[in-house]
């Protein structure tokens, strides 16, 4: 019998609708966790808006905005335990901060500083720009973790566009065959620069791609932080037992692809309006206010606190001495080739021969 794509139904998990009303049964999340999830999202939004302004002022380099994707990133990262690892792409600032990656270093990254990838002990791999390449690094990490009998899960963060790359499929295949403690976390933000998701894949969902690799997949409302948090907890439980899984978080990139992009050239204002109504912060705020555990005064205070924190992180980055040419050569290569030594010498370093 033929297996038909239309035979397959994939249900999207959602707990909070766009007005912040509970749909279905409320997951077991304490008030403290609810507040914490919301605060992380506020911090991510404030950081993102500041980074965009700083780039426009010429004070940092190219930046890939994350506004709209806070619930997907915060919900997934908050579910992790300390020993788990994340393998981020360039848009995952919020997930990195939840893991403990210093904001100062994130700013340094945007300034081209070598310490920009220093996670200060947090389990965060360096940002990957090559689309989906981090999936291979992540399965390597998961394989090592299984081999060493560590109780840690590797999470590869990628986008809808990334699912068209060979690296993604090779990594999925490897994880499926070797039953690795691995979660593929796809943020389907509807766009891969100017390519809409309908031109990215012939499958109805990205979640169903898991099946071909002998894995389970799930689609969640990626703008509902409770849905993402709950799905990620389930995913981690499965992954720890040697069942790799894929999560598709359906969300939206509210801003440009990067600061070098102008999205008005390829998408309609009505598309943006449609998704702004589904904003992840707006719905979570409505929910916790309605629940009586949050109010306008606390909200204002939280935005001010986040603003101050971002200012301090940026100032610390500004006050960090610039990377030297010597570091570029010494820290990147264990052993320098004669050409590299020649290049370093031509730039005036005296310590090249050590
Ligand atoms: C292998 C590779 N091909 C092309 C690019 C150029 N590129 C950078 S971002 C991007 C789109 C990625 O879209 P998606 O995976 O949906 O992630 P998003 O940017 O939406 O977060 C492309 C094609 C790249 N960085 N690496
Ligand atoms: Mg995308």
Short mmCIF file of C-alpha atoms in Angstrom, two decimals, residues 29-325:
data_model
loop_
_atom_site.label_atom_id
_atom_site.label_comp_id
_atom_site.label_asym_id
_atom_site.label_seq_id
_atom_site.Cartn_x
_atom_site.Cartn_y
_atom_site.Cartn_z
CA UNK A 29 4.05 25.04 35.34
CA UNK A 30 4.46 26.90 38.64
CA UNK A 31 3.77 30.63 39.00
CA UNK A 32 7.47 31.15 39.59
CA UNK A 33 8.30 29.43 36.29
CA UNK A 34 5.65 31.47 34.47
CA UNK A 35 7.18 34.72 35.69
CA UNK A 36 10.67 33.53 34.90
CA UNK A 37 9.72 32.55 31.32
CA UNK A 38 8.15 35.97 30.80
CA UNK A 39 11.13 37.87 32.26
CA UNK A 40 13.56 36.02 29.98
CA UNK A 41 11.42 37.00 27.00
CA UNK A 42 11.38 40.64 28.08
CA UNK A 43 15.15 40.62 28.42
CA UNK A 44 15.51 39.08 24.96
CA UNK A 45 13.21 41.68 23.39
CA UNK A 46 15.01 44.58 25.05
CA UNK A 47 18.40 43.20 24.04
CA UNK A 48 17.21 42.67 20.47
CA UNK A 49 15.81 46.16 20.03
CA UNK A 50 18.97 47.70 21.47
CA UNK A 51 21.24 45.59 19.26
CA UNK A 52 19.30 46.73 16.20
CA UNK A 53 19.73 50.39 17.21
CA UNK A 54 23.43 49.93 17.98
CA UNK A 55 23.98 48.44 14.54
CA UNK A 56 22.12 51.35 12.92
CA UNK A 57 24.42 53.71 14.83
CA UNK A 58 27.46 51.85 13.48
CA UNK A 59 28.54 50.71 16.95
CA UNK A 60 28.24 46.96 16.30
CA UNK A 61 28.48 44.94 13.08
CA UNK A 62 25.83 42.91 11.26
CA UNK A 63 23.16 41.55 13.56
CA UNK A 64 20.37 38.98 13.03
CA UNK A 65 17.27 40.11 14.98
CA UNK A 66 15.21 37.61 16.98
CA UNK A 67 12.06 39.61 17.84
CA UNK A 68 9.02 37.35 17.45
CA UNK A 69 11.00 34.22 18.30
CA UNK A 70 11.42 34.82 22.05
CA UNK A 71 8.94 32.13 23.12
CA UNK A 72 10.55 29.50 20.90
CA UNK A 73 14.03 30.26 22.22
CA UNK A 74 13.24 30.94 25.87
CA UNK A 75 10.71 28.11 26.20
CA UNK A 76 13.13 25.57 24.76
CA UNK A 77 16.22 26.75 26.64
CA UNK A 78 14.45 27.02 30.01
CA UNK A 79 13.55 23.32 29.81
CA UNK A 80 17.20 22.24 29.64
CA UNK A 81 19.30 21.08 32.54
CA UNK A 82 22.79 22.41 33.21
CA UNK A 83 24.61 19.46 31.62
CA UNK A 84 22.74 19.70 28.29
CA UNK A 85 24.38 21.44 25.31
CA UNK A 86 23.01 23.81 22.73
CA UNK A 87 24.42 24.30 19.22
CA UNK A 88 23.04 27.65 18.08
CA UNK A 89 22.87 29.42 14.75
CA UNK A 90 23.29 33.21 14.47
CA UNK A 91 19.75 34.14 15.68
CA UNK A 92 19.74 32.40 19.05
CA UNK A 93 20.75 35.15 21.48
CA UNK A 94 17.77 34.53 23.76
CA UNK A 95 18.47 30.80 24.09
CA UNK A 96 22.16 31.52 24.73
CA UNK A 97 21.38 34.01 27.53
CA UNK A 98 19.09 31.55 29.29
CA UNK A 99 21.96 29.04 29.22
CA UNK A 100 24.24 31.58 30.92
CA UNK A 101 26.15 32.87 27.91
CA UNK A 102 27.37 36.36 28.92
CA UNK A 103 25.58 39.17 27.07
CA UNK A 104 28.82 41.13 27.07
CA UNK A 105 30.41 38.38 24.96
CA UNK A 106 27.45 38.33 22.60
CA UNK A 107 28.07 42.03 21.97
CA UNK A 108 31.78 41.29 21.51
CA UNK A 109 30.83 38.75 18.83
CA UNK A 110 28.98 41.46 16.92
CA UNK A 111 32.11 43.61 17.20
CA UNK A 112 34.32 40.91 15.68
CA UNK A 113 36.14 40.24 18.95
CA UNK A 114 37.72 36.84 19.51
CA UNK A 115 36.09 36.49 22.95
CA UNK A 116 32.70 36.74 21.24
CA UNK A 117 32.37 32.96 21.25
CA UNK A 118 33.49 32.51 24.86
CA UNK A 119 30.54 30.91 26.65
CA UNK A 120 32.25 31.31 30.06
CA UNK A 121 31.56 27.70 30.98
CA UNK A 122 27.92 27.65 29.84
CA UNK A 123 27.15 24.68 27.61
CA UNK A 124 26.78 26.72 24.43
CA UNK A 125 28.71 25.91 21.27
CA UNK A 126 30.04 28.78 19.15
CA UNK A 127 27.46 30.41 16.87
CA UNK A 128 27.26 28.65 13.50
CA UNK A 129 26.75 30.72 10.35
CA UNK A 130 26.95 27.87 7.85
CA UNK A 131 23.32 26.84 7.60
CA UNK A 132 22.63 23.50 9.39
CA UNK A 133 26.31 22.64 9.92
CA UNK A 134 25.69 22.80 13.68
CA UNK A 135 23.43 19.72 13.30
CA UNK A 136 26.50 17.62 12.53
CA UNK A 137 28.45 19.07 15.45
CA UNK A 138 25.49 18.40 17.71
CA UNK A 139 25.16 14.73 16.73
CA UNK A 140 28.91 14.40 17.27
CA UNK A 141 28.42 15.82 20.75
CA UNK A 142 25.44 13.56 21.41
CA UNK A 143 27.42 10.54 20.22
CA UNK A 144 30.29 11.45 22.56
CA UNK A 145 27.86 11.93 25.43
CA UNK A 146 26.30 8.51 24.82
CA UNK A 147 29.74 6.89 24.51
CA UNK A 148 30.90 8.45 27.78
CA UNK A 149 27.58 7.58 29.47
CA UNK A 150 26.96 11.22 30.41
CA UNK A 151 23.40 12.24 31.04
CA UNK A 152 23.40 15.15 28.61
CA UNK A 153 21.30 15.96 25.56
CA UNK A 154 22.53 17.93 22.54
CA UNK A 155 20.12 20.42 21.02
CA UNK A 156 20.68 21.73 17.49
CA UNK A 157 18.87 25.00 16.80
CA UNK A 158 18.14 25.61 13.14
CA UNK A 159 15.67 27.35 10.86
CA UNK A 160 13.13 26.22 8.27
CA UNK A 161 15.68 26.95 5.54
CA UNK A 162 18.20 24.75 7.31
CA UNK A 163 15.96 21.70 6.78
CA UNK A 164 16.79 21.82 3.06
CA UNK A 165 20.49 21.32 3.72
CA UNK A 166 22.24 17.97 3.41
CA UNK A 167 23.88 18.48 6.79
CA UNK A 168 20.45 18.44 8.46
CA UNK A 169 19.47 15.15 6.81
CA UNK A 170 22.82 13.51 7.46
CA UNK A 171 22.61 14.50 11.11
CA UNK A 172 19.01 13.27 11.42
CA UNK A 173 19.99 9.98 9.85
CA UNK A 174 22.95 9.51 12.16
CA UNK A 175 20.88 10.37 15.24
CA UNK A 176 18.13 7.96 14.17
CA UNK A 177 20.49 5.07 13.47
CA UNK A 178 22.60 5.46 16.61
CA UNK A 179 19.69 6.45 18.87
CA UNK A 180 21.44 9.51 20.18
CA UNK A 181 20.37 11.85 23.00
CA UNK A 182 19.54 14.55 20.48
CA UNK A 183 16.84 17.17 19.90
CA UNK A 184 16.55 18.97 16.56
CA UNK A 185 14.82 22.25 17.35
CA UNK A 186 13.58 23.92 14.18
CA UNK A 187 12.30 27.46 14.40
CA UNK A 188 10.05 27.71 11.40
CA UNK A 189 9.94 31.50 11.23
CA UNK A 190 8.26 31.38 7.79
CA UNK A 191 11.25 32.82 5.92
CA UNK A 192 14.79 31.92 4.88
CA UNK A 193 15.90 35.42 3.97
CA UNK A 194 13.47 36.09 1.05
CA UNK A 195 12.36 32.46 0.49
CA UNK A 196 8.96 31.67 2.06
CA UNK A 197 8.50 28.31 3.75
CA UNK A 198 6.04 27.12 1.06
CA UNK A 199 8.97 27.18 -1.38
CA UNK A 200 11.28 25.49 1.10
CA UNK A 201 9.64 22.08 1.29
CA UNK A 202 6.97 19.92 -0.30
CA UNK A 203 5.95 18.42 3.03
CA UNK A 204 2.95 19.72 4.92
CA UNK A 205 5.00 20.19 8.06
CA UNK A 206 8.63 20.12 9.05
CA UNK A 207 7.73 17.99 12.09
CA UNK A 208 6.85 15.01 9.89
CA UNK A 209 10.36 14.89 8.43
CA UNK A 210 11.36 13.08 11.63
CA UNK A 211 9.47 9.95 10.58
CA UNK A 212 11.77 9.16 7.66
CA UNK A 213 14.64 8.84 10.11
CA UNK A 214 12.85 6.61 12.59
CA UNK A 215 12.31 9.49 14.96
CA UNK A 216 9.28 11.16 16.56
CA UNK A 217 8.39 14.72 15.64
CA UNK A 218 6.04 17.33 17.02
CA UNK A 219 4.76 20.70 15.87
CA UNK A 220 4.19 23.40 18.47
CA UNK A 221 2.90 26.94 18.41
CA UNK A 222 6.32 28.58 18.66
CA UNK A 223 4.81 31.84 19.91
CA UNK A 224 3.29 30.08 22.91
CA UNK A 225 6.04 29.79 25.48
CA UNK A 226 4.07 27.23 27.52
CA UNK A 227 3.66 24.94 24.50
CA UNK A 228 7.36 25.15 23.64
CA UNK A 229 8.47 24.65 27.25
CA UNK A 230 6.21 21.60 27.66
CA UNK A 231 7.15 20.05 24.32
CA UNK A 232 10.84 20.55 25.04
CA UNK A 233 10.55 18.85 28.43
CA UNK A 234 8.91 15.86 26.76
CA UNK A 235 11.58 15.90 24.04
CA UNK A 236 14.39 15.90 26.60
CA UNK A 237 12.86 12.96 28.49
CA UNK A 238 12.74 10.97 25.27
CA UNK A 239 16.21 12.02 24.14
CA UNK A 240 17.74 11.03 27.48
CA UNK A 241 16.38 7.52 26.91
CA UNK A 242 18.09 7.37 23.51
CA UNK A 243 15.12 8.51 21.42
CA UNK A 244 16.21 11.44 19.27
CA UNK A 245 13.33 13.79 18.35
CA UNK A 246 12.48 16.80 16.24
CA UNK A 247 10.44 19.82 17.32
CA UNK A 248 9.04 22.28 14.80
CA UNK A 249 8.22 25.56 16.52
CA UNK A 250 5.97 27.60 14.24
CA UNK A 251 6.85 31.24 14.72
CA UNK A 252 7.66 34.42 12.80
CA UNK A 253 10.67 36.64 12.23
CA UNK A 254 9.18 40.07 12.89
CA UNK A 255 12.20 42.04 11.71
CA UNK A 256 14.68 41.83 8.84
CA UNK A 257 16.75 38.69 8.22
CA UNK A 258 19.79 40.66 9.33
CA UNK A 259 20.57 44.34 9.53
CA UNK A 260 21.77 44.00 5.89
CA UNK A 261 18.29 43.02 4.69
CA UNK A 262 15.15 44.96 3.70
CA UNK A 263 12.14 42.63 4.08
CA UNK A 264 9.71 45.15 2.53
CA UNK A 265 11.20 44.08 -0.83
CA UNK A 266 9.76 40.57 -0.56
CA UNK A 267 6.94 40.37 1.99
CA UNK A 268 3.63 42.11 2.49
CA UNK A 269 2.91 44.44 5.39
CA UNK A 270 -0.29 42.44 5.96
CA UNK A 271 1.80 39.30 6.59
CA UNK A 272 3.72 41.13 9.30
CA UNK A 273 0.50 42.56 10.80
CA UNK A 274 -1.03 39.09 10.89
CA UNK A 275 1.89 37.75 12.90
CA UNK A 276 2.33 40.79 15.16
CA UNK A 277 -1.11 39.96 16.53
CA UNK A 278 0.36 36.60 17.60
CA UNK A 279 3.27 38.21 19.45
CA UNK A 280 4.68 35.85 22.10
CA UNK A 281 5.24 38.49 24.81
CA UNK A 282 1.83 40.07 24.45
CA UNK A 283 -0.02 36.80 24.99
CA UNK A 284 2.11 35.67 27.95
CA UNK A 285 1.74 39.04 29.63
CA UNK A 286 -2.05 38.92 29.17
CA UNK A 287 -2.07 35.44 30.68
CA UNK A 288 -0.05 36.24 33.82
CA UNK A 289 -1.89 39.52 34.38
CA UNK A 290 -5.23 37.70 34.15
CA UNK A 291 -3.86 35.08 36.56
CA UNK A 292 -3.16 37.88 39.08
CA UNK A 293 0.59 37.27 39.34
CA UNK A 294 1.74 40.25 37.21
CA UNK A 295 0.75 43.88 36.72
CA UNK A 296 1.70 47.04 34.84
CA UNK A 297 3.97 48.34 37.59
CA UNK A 298 5.97 45.10 37.68
CA UNK A 299 6.10 45.11 33.90
CA UNK A 300 7.53 48.62 33.76
CA UNK A 301 10.09 47.71 36.41
CA UNK A 302 11.13 44.61 34.48
CA UNK A 303 11.63 46.52 31.21
CA UNK A 304 13.73 49.10 33.08
CA UNK A 305 15.82 46.38 34.74
CA UNK A 306 16.43 44.68 31.39
CA UNK A 307 17.30 48.00 29.78
CA UNK A 308 19.87 48.73 32.48
CA UNK A 309 21.34 45.26 32.21
CA UNK A 310 21.74 45.54 28.42
CA UNK A 311 23.38 48.96 28.84
CA UNK A 312 25.88 47.52 31.31
CA UNK A 313 26.67 44.53 29.08
CA UNK A 314 27.29 46.81 26.12
CA UNK A 315 29.50 49.14 28.16
CA UNK A 316 31.55 46.18 29.39
CA UNK A 317 31.99 45.06 25.79
CA UNK A 318 33.02 48.57 24.74
CA UNK A 319 35.60 48.69 27.54
CA UNK A 320 37.16 45.35 26.57
CA UNK A 321 40.56 45.80 24.90
CA UNK A 322 40.35 44.98 21.18
CA UNK A 323 41.56 41.60 19.91
CA UNK A 324 45.14 41.77 18.65
CA UNK A 325 46.45 40.40 15.38
#
